[in-house]
Every structure is written in C-alpha cells, then in structure tokens.
Amino acid sequence: MTVRGVDLTPDGRIVARCSRGRVRQSIGILHLPLPNPAPEGAEWIEAYRHWAG
C-alpha cells in the first residue's frame, strides 16, 4: 500500500488516501498501520494519536 496524500474529512477526521494497484481507499490516521522502521514524519502521526487519546 502507498499513501498518496492526507485529507481532512468534513467531520474533522484526518485520513490517509491510500492505493494498491487499482484499489483506492481512505484510512483514518488513527487506524493506519505503520511499517517498522517508521517512515520520516511518523512522529506527527504518533503525536496525533496521543492527542486524540
């Protein structure tokens, strides 16, 4: 899966716009699995997860 971008939904959630082949899907940042080692910028996702509780 590749994250193609990030969007803010009308209800205020942050979602990652993901794709794999022809399949496209938006996944909530709180539910997005991160690889190990985490990519550059992953600290922002972790901070948001902490803030969202």
Coordinates of N, CA, C and O in Angstrom, one line a residue:
M1 N 0.8 -1.2 0.0 CA 0.0 0.0 0.0 C 0.9 1.2 0.0 O 1.9 1.3 0.6
T2 N 0.4 2.3 -0.7 CA 1.2 3.5 -0.8 C 0.2 4.6 -0.3 O -0.9 4.7 -0.8
V3 N 0.7 5.5 0.6 CA -0.1 6.7 1.0 C 0.1 7.7 -0.1 O 1.3 8.1 -0.3
R4 N -0.9 8.1 -0.7 CA -0.8 9.1 -1.8 C -1.1 10.6 -1.3 O -0.7 11.5 -2.0
G5 N -1.7 10.7 -0.1 CA -2.0 12.0 0.4 C -2.7 11.9 1.7 O -3.0 10.8 2.2
V6 N -3.0 13.1 2.3 CA -3.7 13.2 3.5 C -4.8 14.2 3.4 O -4.6 15.2 2.8
D7 N -6.0 13.9 3.9 CA -7.1 14.8 3.8 C -7.8 14.9 5.1 O -7.6 14.1 6.0
L8 N -8.5 16.0 5.3 CA -9.4 16.3 6.4 C -10.8 16.1 6.0 O -11.3 16.7 5.0
T9 N -11.5 15.2 6.7 CA -12.9 14.9 6.4 C -13.8 16.0 6.9 O -13.4 16.8 7.8
P10 N -15.1 16.2 6.4 CA -16.0 17.2 6.9 C -16.2 17.1 8.4 O -16.5 18.1 9.0
D11 N -16.1 15.9 9.0 CA -16.4 15.8 10.4 C -15.1 15.9 11.2 O -15.1 15.7 12.4
G12 N -14.0 16.4 10.6 CA -12.8 16.7 11.3 C -11.7 15.6 11.4 O -10.7 15.8 12.1
R13 N -12.0 14.4 10.9 CA -11.0 13.3 11.0 C -9.9 13.5 9.9 O -10.2 14.0 8.8
I14 N -8.7 13.0 10.2 CA -7.6 13.0 9.3 C -7.5 11.6 8.7 O -7.5 10.6 9.4
V15 N -7.5 11.5 7.4 CA -7.5 10.3 6.7 C -6.3 10.3 5.7 O -5.9 11.3 5.1
A16 N -5.7 9.1 5.5 CA -4.7 8.9 4.5 C -5.3 8.3 3.2 O -6.1 7.4 3.3
R17 N -5.0 8.9 2.1 CA -5.5 8.4 0.8 C -4.5 7.4 0.3 O -3.4 7.7 0.0
C18 N -4.9 6.1 0.3 CA -4.0 5.0 0.0 C -4.4 4.3 -1.3 O -5.5 4.4 -1.7
S19 N -3.4 3.7 -1.9 CA -3.7 2.9 -3.1 C -2.8 1.6 -3.1 O -1.7 1.6 -2.5
R20 N -3.3 0.6 -3.7 CA -2.5 -0.6 -4.0 C -3.0 -1.1 -5.4 O -4.2 -1.5 -5.5
G21 N -2.2 -1.0 -6.4 CA -2.7 -1.3 -7.7 C -3.8 -0.4 -8.1 O -3.7 0.9 -8.0
R22 N -5.0 -0.9 -8.5 CA -6.1 -0.1 -8.9 C -7.1 0.2 -7.7 O -8.0 1.0 -7.8
V23 N -6.8 -0.4 -6.5 CA -7.6 -0.2 -5.4 C -7.3 1.1 -4.7 O -6.1 1.4 -4.4
R24 N -8.3 1.9 -4.4 CA -8.1 3.2 -3.7 C -8.9 3.1 -2.4 O -10.1 2.7 -2.4
Q25 N -8.4 3.7 -1.3 CA -9.1 3.6 0.0 C -8.6 4.7 0.9 O -7.4 5.0 0.9
S26 N -9.5 5.3 1.6 CA -9.1 6.3 2.7 C -9.1 5.5 4.0 O -10.1 4.9 4.3
I27 N -8.0 5.7 4.7 CA -7.9 5.0 6.0 C -7.6 6.1 7.1 O -6.8 6.9 6.9
G28 N -8.4 6.1 8.2 CA -8.2 7.0 9.2 C -6.8 6.9 9.8 O -6.3 5.8 10.0
I29 N -6.2 8.0 10.0 CA -4.8 8.1 10.5 C -4.7 7.3 11.8 O -3.7 6.6 12.1
L30 N -5.7 7.3 12.7 CA -5.7 6.6 13.9 C -5.6 5.1 13.7 O -5.2 4.3 14.6
H31 N -6.0 4.6 12.5 CA -6.1 3.1 12.2 C -5.0 2.7 11.2 O -5.0 1.5 10.8
L32 N -4.2 3.6 10.8 CA -3.2 3.3 9.7 C -2.0 2.6 10.3 O -1.3 3.1 11.2
P33 N -1.8 1.3 9.9 CA -0.6 0.6 10.4 C 0.7 1.2 9.8 O 0.7 1.5 8.6
L34 N 1.7 1.4 10.6 CA 3.0 1.9 10.2 C 4.0 0.8 10.1 O 4.0 -0.1 10.9
P35 N 4.9 0.9 9.1 CA 5.9 -0.1 9.0 C 7.0 0.1 10.0 O 7.1 1.1 10.7
N36 N 7.8 -0.9 10.2 CA 9.0 -0.8 11.1 C 10.2 -1.0 10.3 O 10.4 -2.1 9.7
P37 N 11.1 -0.1 10.2 CA 11.1 1.2 10.9 C 10.1 2.2 10.3 O 9.8 2.1 9.1
A38 N 9.6 3.0 11.1 CA 8.6 4.0 10.7 C 9.3 5.0 9.7 O 10.4 5.3 9.8
P39 N 8.5 5.5 8.8 CA 9.0 6.4 7.8 C 9.2 7.8 8.4 O 8.7 8.1 9.4
E40 N 9.9 8.6 7.7 CA 10.1 10.0 8.1 C 8.8 10.7 8.2 O 7.9 10.5 7.4
G41 N 8.6 11.4 9.3 CA 7.4 12.2 9.6 C 6.4 11.4 10.4 O 5.3 11.9 10.8
A42 N 6.7 10.1 10.7 CA 5.8 9.3 11.5 C 5.5 9.8 12.9 O 4.5 9.6 13.5
E43 N 6.5 10.7 13.4 CA 6.3 11.2 14.7 C 5.1 12.1 14.8 O 4.4 12.3 15.8
W44 N 4.7 12.7 13.7 CA 3.5 13.5 13.6 C 2.2 12.7 13.8 O 1.2 13.1 14.4
I45 N 2.2 11.5 13.2 CA 1.1 10.6 13.3 C 1.0 10.1 14.8 O -0.1 10.1 15.4
E46 N 2.1 9.8 15.4 CA 2.1 9.3 16.8 C 1.7 10.5 17.7 O 0.9 10.2 18.7
A47 N 2.1 11.7 17.4 CA 1.6 12.8 18.2 C 0.1 13.0 18.1 O -0.6 13.2 19.1
Y48 N -0.4 12.9 16.9 CA -1.9 13.0 16.7 C -2.6 11.9 17.4 O -3.6 12.1 18.1
R49 N -2.1 10.6 17.4 CA -2.7 9.5 18.1 C -2.7 9.8 19.6 O -3.7 9.5 20.3
H50 N -1.6 10.3 20.1 CA -1.6 10.7 21.5 C -2.6 11.7 21.9 O -3.3 11.6 22.9
W51 N -2.7 12.8 21.1 CA -3.6 13.9 21.3 C -5.1 13.4 21.2 O -5.9 13.8 22.0
A52 N -5.4 12.5 20.3 CA -6.7 12.0 20.1 C -7.2 11.1 21.2 O -8.4 10.8 21.3
G53 N -6.2 10.5 21.9 CA -6.5 9.7 23.1 C -6.9 8.3 22.8 O -7.5 7.6 23.4

